[in-house]
Short mmCIF file of C-alpha atoms and ligand atoms in Angstrom, two decimals:
data_model
loop_
_atom_site.label_atom_id
_atom_site.label_comp_id
_atom_site.label_asym_id
_atom_site.label_seq_id
_atom_site.Cartn_x
_atom_site.Cartn_y
_atom_site.Cartn_z
CA MET E 82 56.44 119.94 6.78
CA THR E 83 56.51 120.35 10.44
CA ALA E 84 53.34 119.43 12.13
CA LYS E 85 51.34 121.68 14.24
CA ILE E 86 51.30 120.47 17.89
CA LEU E 87 47.85 119.63 19.29
CA ASP E 88 48.55 120.81 22.88
CA GLY E 89 46.72 118.69 25.41
CA ALA E 90 48.45 120.27 28.62
CA ALA E 91 47.10 123.66 27.44
CA LEU E 92 43.66 122.79 26.65
CA ALA E 93 43.24 120.52 29.82
CA GLN E 94 44.46 123.60 31.84
CA GLU E 95 41.94 125.84 30.23
CA LEU E 96 38.94 123.20 30.90
CA ARG E 97 39.96 122.81 34.32
CA ALA E 98 39.78 126.42 35.17
CA GLU E 99 36.28 126.25 33.86
CA PHE E 100 35.57 123.12 35.68
CA LYS E 101 36.56 124.87 38.82
CA LEU E 102 33.99 127.54 38.40
CA ARG E 103 31.28 125.07 37.73
CA ALA E 104 32.47 123.22 40.69
CA GLU E 105 32.34 126.30 42.94
CA ALA E 106 28.68 127.06 41.87
CA LEU E 107 27.68 123.45 42.81
CA ALA E 108 29.52 123.74 46.19
CA ALA E 109 27.55 126.92 46.92
CA GLN E 110 24.40 124.90 46.64
CA GLY E 111 25.78 122.11 48.94
CA ALA E 112 26.36 119.81 46.20
CA ARG E 113 30.25 119.58 45.88
CA PRO E 114 31.28 117.04 43.18
CA GLY E 115 32.92 114.12 44.62
CA LEU E 116 35.05 111.44 42.82
CA ALA E 117 36.12 108.07 44.59
CA VAL E 118 39.24 106.39 43.12
CA ILE E 119 39.74 102.85 44.16
CA LEU E 120 43.29 101.19 43.71
CA VAL E 121 43.98 97.68 44.51
CA GLY E 122 47.69 96.72 44.89
CA GLU E 123 50.74 98.81 44.63
CA ASP E 124 51.33 98.89 40.79
CA PRO E 125 53.70 102.09 40.46
CA ALA E 126 52.17 103.26 37.10
CA SER E 127 48.52 102.79 38.67
CA GLN E 128 49.81 104.81 41.73
CA VAL E 129 50.99 107.71 39.67
CA TYR E 130 47.62 107.83 37.68
CA VAL E 131 45.50 107.73 40.87
CA ARG E 132 47.68 110.61 42.46
CA ASN E 133 47.27 112.64 39.46
CA LYS E 134 43.49 112.04 39.44
CA VAL E 135 43.29 112.86 43.08
CA ASN E 136 45.44 116.04 42.63
CA ALA E 137 43.39 117.29 39.62
CA CYS E 138 40.22 116.82 41.83
CA ALA E 139 41.84 119.02 44.56
CA GLN E 140 42.87 121.71 42.36
CA ALA E 141 39.43 121.81 40.72
CA GLY E 142 37.70 121.98 44.29
CA PHE E 143 36.26 118.86 43.97
CA HIS E 144 35.88 116.25 46.89
CA SER E 145 37.87 113.31 46.42
CA GLU E 146 38.56 109.96 48.23
CA LYS E 147 41.31 107.53 47.49
CA ILE E 148 40.74 104.08 48.56
CA VAL E 149 43.74 101.82 48.57
CA LEU E 150 43.14 97.91 48.92
CA PRO E 151 45.83 95.49 49.47
CA ALA E 152 46.91 93.64 46.40
CA ASP E 153 45.39 90.22 47.92
CA ALA E 154 42.12 91.97 48.67
CA THR E 155 39.25 89.73 47.73
CA ALA E 156 36.54 90.49 45.05
CA GLU E 157 34.00 90.37 47.84
CA ALA E 158 35.96 93.36 49.82
CA LEU E 159 36.19 95.44 46.51
CA LEU E 160 32.50 94.81 45.78
CA ALA E 161 31.44 95.85 49.27
CA LYS E 162 33.53 99.03 48.99
CA ILE E 163 31.74 99.79 45.61
CA ALA E 164 28.43 99.26 47.11
CA ALA E 165 29.15 101.57 49.86
CA LEU E 166 30.12 104.34 47.34
CA ASN E 167 27.15 103.69 45.33
CA ALA E 168 25.08 104.55 48.21
CA ASP E 169 27.14 107.57 49.31
CA PRO E 170 25.60 110.98 48.33
CA ALA E 171 28.94 112.87 48.69
CA ILE E 172 30.25 110.62 45.75
CA HIS E 173 29.16 111.37 42.28
CA GLY E 174 31.79 109.40 40.41
CA ILE E 175 33.55 105.98 41.16
CA LEU E 176 36.53 104.77 39.23
CA VAL E 177 38.37 101.47 39.78
CA GLN E 178 41.87 101.82 38.48
CA LEU E 179 42.59 99.28 35.97
CA PRO E 180 44.40 96.88 35.51
CA LEU E 181 43.18 94.57 38.38
CA HIS E 182 44.92 91.39 39.35
CA LYS E 183 43.94 88.29 37.64
CA HIS E 184 42.22 86.91 40.75
CA ILE E 185 39.44 89.67 40.47
CA ASP E 186 36.82 89.74 37.60
CA ALA E 187 37.25 93.14 36.24
CA ASP E 188 33.99 93.05 34.28
CA ALA E 189 32.09 92.09 37.33
CA VAL E 190 33.58 94.87 39.25
CA LEU E 191 32.85 97.34 36.55
CA GLU E 192 29.31 96.16 36.43
CA ALA E 193 28.93 96.73 40.06
CA ILE E 194 29.51 100.49 39.80
CA SER E 195 26.07 102.53 39.56
CA PRO E 196 25.86 103.50 35.96
CA GLU E 197 24.90 107.02 37.24
CA LYS E 198 28.38 107.11 38.79
CA ASP E 199 30.23 105.37 36.24
CA VAL E 200 32.39 108.25 35.21
CA ASP E 201 34.92 106.07 33.18
CA GLY E 202 32.08 105.13 31.12
CA PHE E 203 32.99 101.20 31.29
CA HIS E 204 29.52 99.92 32.38
CA ALA E 205 27.87 97.86 29.82
CA GLU E 206 24.77 100.01 30.19
CA ASN E 207 26.91 103.06 29.47
CA ILE E 208 28.69 101.48 26.52
CA GLY E 209 25.35 100.41 25.02
CA ALA E 210 24.21 104.03 25.31
CA LEU E 211 27.16 105.32 23.73
CA THR E 212 26.93 102.78 20.69
CA GLN E 213 23.40 103.99 20.32
CA GLY E 214 24.73 107.55 20.06
CA ASN E 215 23.22 108.59 23.24
CA PRO E 216 25.84 108.57 25.69
CA ARG E 217 25.41 109.08 29.49
CA PHE E 218 29.38 109.22 30.03
CA ILE E 219 31.71 109.22 27.21
CA PRO E 220 35.04 107.28 28.27
CA CYS E 221 37.66 109.87 29.29
CA THR E 222 40.51 109.01 26.90
CA PRO E 223 38.62 108.97 23.56
CA HIS E 224 36.37 112.00 24.79
CA GLY E 225 39.67 113.91 25.41
CA VAL E 226 40.88 113.14 21.77
CA MET E 227 37.61 114.41 20.49
CA LYS E 228 38.06 117.65 22.35
CA LEU E 229 41.69 118.06 21.11
CA LEU E 230 40.56 117.41 17.38
CA GLU E 231 37.73 120.01 18.05
CA LYS E 232 40.21 122.50 19.48
CA GLY E 233 42.32 122.02 16.58
CA GLU E 234 39.55 122.55 14.11
CA VAL E 235 40.02 119.25 12.46
CA SER E 236 37.17 118.37 10.14
CA LEU E 237 36.06 114.72 10.56
CA GLN E 238 33.10 114.40 8.23
CA GLY E 239 33.81 112.24 5.31
CA LYS E 240 37.43 111.53 6.38
CA GLU E 241 39.17 108.36 6.68
CA ALA E 242 40.06 107.74 10.32
CA VAL E 243 42.17 104.58 11.31
CA ILE E 244 42.60 103.66 14.73
CA ILE E 245 45.33 101.12 15.94
CA GLY E 246 44.00 99.09 18.90
CA ARG E 247 40.81 97.47 19.74
CA SER E 248 40.64 97.96 23.60
CA ASN E 249 37.46 98.65 25.32
CA ILE E 250 39.04 101.55 27.05
CA VAL E 251 40.46 103.33 24.07
CA GLY E 252 40.13 101.67 20.56
CA LYS E 253 36.49 100.70 20.65
CA PRO E 254 34.86 103.76 22.08
CA MET E 255 37.18 105.88 19.97
CA ALA E 256 35.83 104.31 16.82
CA LEU E 257 32.30 104.80 18.01
CA LEU E 258 32.84 108.69 18.59
CA LEU E 259 34.69 109.21 15.22
CA LEU E 260 31.92 107.39 13.53
CA ALA E 261 29.34 109.64 15.06
CA ALA E 262 31.32 112.59 13.93
CA GLY E 263 30.90 111.44 10.28
CA ALA E 264 34.35 109.80 9.76
CA THR E 265 34.72 106.59 7.97
CA VAL E 266 36.33 104.27 10.51
CA THR E 267 38.84 101.44 10.30
CA ILE E 268 40.04 99.60 13.42
CA CYS E 269 43.28 97.95 13.17
CA HIS E 270 44.90 95.53 15.65
CA SER E 271 47.62 92.91 16.28
CA LYS E 272 46.08 90.45 13.69
CA THR E 273 45.64 93.14 11.02
CA ALA E 274 47.31 92.15 7.95
CA ASP E 275 49.33 94.90 6.27
CA LEU E 276 49.05 97.65 8.79
CA GLY E 277 50.83 100.17 6.71
CA PHE E 278 48.29 99.91 3.78
CA HIS E 279 45.53 101.00 6.42
CA THR E 280 47.62 103.65 8.18
CA ARG E 281 49.04 105.20 5.07
CA ARG E 282 45.51 106.04 3.78
CA ALA E 283 44.45 107.51 7.24
CA ASP E 284 43.51 111.35 7.28
CA ILE E 285 43.28 110.92 11.03
CA LEU E 286 45.34 108.20 12.66
CA VAL E 287 44.97 107.26 16.07
CA ALA E 288 47.63 104.90 17.87
CA ALA E 289 46.57 103.11 21.08
CA ILE E 290 48.86 100.26 20.97
CA GLY E 291 51.26 100.26 24.00
CA LYS E 292 54.39 99.90 21.93
CA PRO E 293 56.95 102.51 22.07
CA ARG E 294 57.57 104.64 18.97
CA PHE E 295 55.75 101.76 16.91
CA VAL E 296 54.32 104.17 14.14
CA SER E 297 56.91 105.78 12.11
CA GLY E 298 56.81 108.48 9.67
CA ASP E 299 56.69 106.29 6.62
CA MET E 300 53.36 104.69 7.87
CA ILE E 301 51.62 107.91 7.89
CA LYS E 302 49.88 109.77 4.97
CA PRO E 303 51.27 113.22 4.33
CA GLY E 304 49.09 115.94 5.87
CA ALA E 305 47.45 113.48 8.19
CA VAL E 306 46.50 114.24 11.83
CA VAL E 307 48.23 112.07 14.25
CA ILE E 308 46.86 111.23 17.74
CA ASP E 309 49.17 109.27 19.84
CA VAL E 310 47.46 107.79 22.95
CA GLY E 311 50.37 105.52 24.05
CA ILE E 312 52.19 106.04 27.30
CA ASN E 313 55.35 103.88 27.38
CA ARG E 314 58.96 104.08 28.64
CA VAL E 315 61.64 104.40 25.93
CA PRO E 316 63.51 101.06 26.21
CA GLU E 317 67.10 100.90 27.29
CA GLY E 318 69.62 101.36 24.53
CA GLN E 319 67.46 104.10 22.61
CA PRO E 320 68.10 107.64 22.93
CA ASP E 321 66.15 109.13 26.18
CA ALA E 322 65.91 105.52 27.67
CA GLY E 323 63.56 105.54 30.57
CA LYS E 324 61.86 108.70 29.55
CA LEU E 325 57.96 108.80 28.62
CA CYS E 326 57.25 108.28 25.06
CA GLY E 327 54.27 107.61 22.84
CA ASP E 328 53.10 104.77 20.31
CA VAL E 329 54.34 107.10 17.46
CA ASP E 330 57.95 107.98 16.61
CA PHE E 331 57.33 111.63 17.13
CA ALA E 332 60.67 112.73 15.34
CA SER E 333 59.77 111.13 12.08
CA ALA E 334 55.98 111.49 12.31
CA LYS E 335 56.05 115.17 12.84
CA GLU E 336 57.91 115.69 9.41
CA VAL E 337 54.86 114.03 7.51
CA ALA E 338 51.78 114.98 9.53
CA SER E 339 49.98 118.26 9.40
CA ALA E 340 49.22 118.09 13.26
CA ILE E 341 50.26 115.79 15.95
CA THR E 342 49.69 115.14 19.78
CA PRO E 343 52.95 115.18 21.75
CA VAL E 344 53.82 112.42 24.57
CA PRO E 345 53.86 113.73 27.22
CA GLY E 346 51.46 116.67 27.00
CA GLY E 347 48.94 115.36 24.57
CA VAL E 348 46.10 113.02 25.28
CA GLY E 349 47.29 112.06 28.91
CA PRO E 350 46.25 115.62 30.42
CA MET E 351 42.94 115.55 28.52
CA THR E 352 42.04 112.07 29.96
CA ILE E 353 42.25 113.51 33.41
CA ALA E 354 40.45 116.77 32.24
CA MET E 355 37.59 114.51 31.00
CA LEU E 356 37.47 112.54 34.09
CA LEU E 357 36.65 115.82 35.88
CA ALA E 358 34.17 116.72 33.29
CA ASN E 359 32.04 113.52 33.87
CA THR E 360 32.28 113.93 37.58
CA LEU E 361 30.96 117.34 37.30
CA LEU E 362 28.27 116.15 34.90
CA ALA E 363 27.27 113.46 37.38
CA ALA E 364 27.06 116.02 40.11
CA GLU E 365 25.09 118.65 38.11
CA ARG E 366 22.69 115.81 37.24
CA VAL E 367 22.07 115.00 40.77
CA ALA E 368 21.67 118.69 41.77
CA ALA E 369 19.21 119.09 38.81
CA ARG E 370 17.20 116.39 39.97
CA GLN E 371 17.28 117.67 43.46
CA GLY E 372 15.94 120.93 42.29
P1 NAD Y 1724 45.57 97.25 25.23
O1 NAD Y 1724 46.79 96.44 25.58
O2 NAD Y 1724 44.39 96.92 25.72
O3 NAD Y 1724 45.44 97.19 23.58
C1 NAD Y 1724 46.39 97.32 22.76
C2 NAD Y 1724 45.78 97.06 21.44
O4 NAD Y 1724 46.94 97.46 20.37
C3 NAD Y 1724 45.37 95.77 21.22
O5 NAD Y 1724 43.99 96.01 20.65
C4 NAD Y 1724 46.16 95.10 20.14
O6 NAD Y 1724 45.40 94.45 19.24
C5 NAD Y 1724 46.72 96.36 19.39
N1 NAD Y 1724 48.13 95.96 19.11
C6 NAD Y 1724 49.37 95.26 19.67
N2 NAD Y 1724 50.22 95.12 18.89
C7 NAD Y 1724 49.79 95.48 17.67
C8 NAD Y 1724 50.43 95.56 16.40
N3 NAD Y 1724 51.78 94.97 16.26
N4 NAD Y 1724 49.84 96.09 15.27
C9 NAD Y 1724 48.58 96.26 15.45
N5 NAD Y 1724 47.84 96.65 16.64
C10 NAD Y 1724 48.53 96.07 17.80
O7 NAD Y 1724 46.04 98.91 25.51
P2 NAD Y 1724 45.15 99.92 25.75
O8 NAD Y 1724 44.59 100.12 27.09
O9 NAD Y 1724 44.06 100.49 24.51
O10 NAD Y 1724 46.18 101.31 25.86
C11 NAD Y 1724 47.11 101.42 24.63
C12 NAD Y 1724 48.24 102.53 24.86
O11 NAD Y 1724 47.36 103.59 25.38
C13 NAD Y 1724 48.98 102.09 26.07
O12 NAD Y 1724 50.20 102.66 25.90
C14 NAD Y 1724 48.41 102.78 27.29
O13 NAD Y 1724 49.37 103.03 28.23
C15 NAD Y 1724 47.83 104.15 26.70
N6 NAD Y 1724 46.88 104.61 27.34
C16 NAD Y 1724 46.96 106.09 27.41
C17 NAD Y 1724 45.86 106.74 28.15
C18 NAD Y 1724 46.07 108.16 28.15
O14 NAD Y 1724 45.54 108.77 29.01
N7 NAD Y 1724 47.03 108.78 27.29
C19 NAD Y 1724 44.77 106.12 28.41
C20 NAD Y 1724 44.70 104.78 28.29
C21 NAD Y 1724 45.71 103.98 27.70
#
C-alpha cells in the first residue's frame, strides 16, 4: 500500500486565498485584520517561524507588526508591550513566539494577552472554553490537523485516535478536538509503557514528539491515517542530513498507512493558515460588535 498524501501546502494555499477575500471585505469597512508577533531573542528557528507568519499576513492583506525584543529583555518590558497591544485597535491578534527564555515566566506572559486577542488559543480562559467544547480560538496546529482530516474525508466518529505527545501547544488540544469529533482518544508520552501497543491499534495516529523519524512503519496499524506534526532536522550521518523531517519515518510509514502528511508540506503550512483564520475571526468579531 502507498498512502495518500494529505497535502497541507495545497490546502493552506486554498484557505489563504479565501482569507484574503474576507480581509479585503473587512478592510473596505476600515477594519483590516491586524496581527502582532513578538519575538524575544534571536533563536534561529523562531526567527524563521516569525518571518513566515509576518509574510503570510502580508500576502493575505493583513496588517502585521513584528516586535523584536533583545534576549535579555525583562518580563516587565514584555508585559508592557503586550499591554500596549491589548489596547491597540489596529491589532486583533497577539502572538508571543515560544519558547521564551527561562528568566521569563511564559505562563504569566500568555495570561497577559487579552483573551479576545489570543489567536494562539493558549490563554487559560480560552483553553477552558475549548475544554468545555465552546472554543473562542482553537490552537492553530491542532486546528490545522482537523482541517486536513476534514479535507481528506477521514471519518473520526468511533475511531481509535492515538496522540504521541502531551504538550499544551499540540498534544492536549489535539486530544480535545478529536474527542469532540467522536474519536476514542489515547494520549501517549515519554513515560508511556509499550508505546507500540498503543500506536498499533490507532486508526488515526498523531505524532507530536520532537524526535526525528521516531515512528516507524512497524508501529503503525495497516490502513491508519498518520499525522506528522514534528519539525526536526535530519541528524548527521543519516541520508538527507540537515534537511527537515518529521517525527515519523515517512519512507516506511507510507507503505503501511492509508493516508499521511508529509514534512515539509503537511501540518506546518496549516498552522500558519489557522493563525490567519483566528486573526480574521478576531477582526470579524470586533467589526460585528461595532456594527
Ligand atoms: P514538546 O517537547 O513540548 O512535547 C513533546 C512530547 O513528546 C512530550 O509530551 C513528551 O512526553 C513526548 N515524548 C518525548 N519523547 C517521547 C518518547 N520517547 N515516547 C513517547 N512520547 C515522547 O513538543 P511540542 O511543542 O508538542 O512539539 C512536538 C513536535 O512538533 C516538535 O517537533 C515541534 O517542532 C513540532 N511542532 C510543529 C508545529 C507545526 O506547525 N507543524 C507546531 C508546533 C510544534
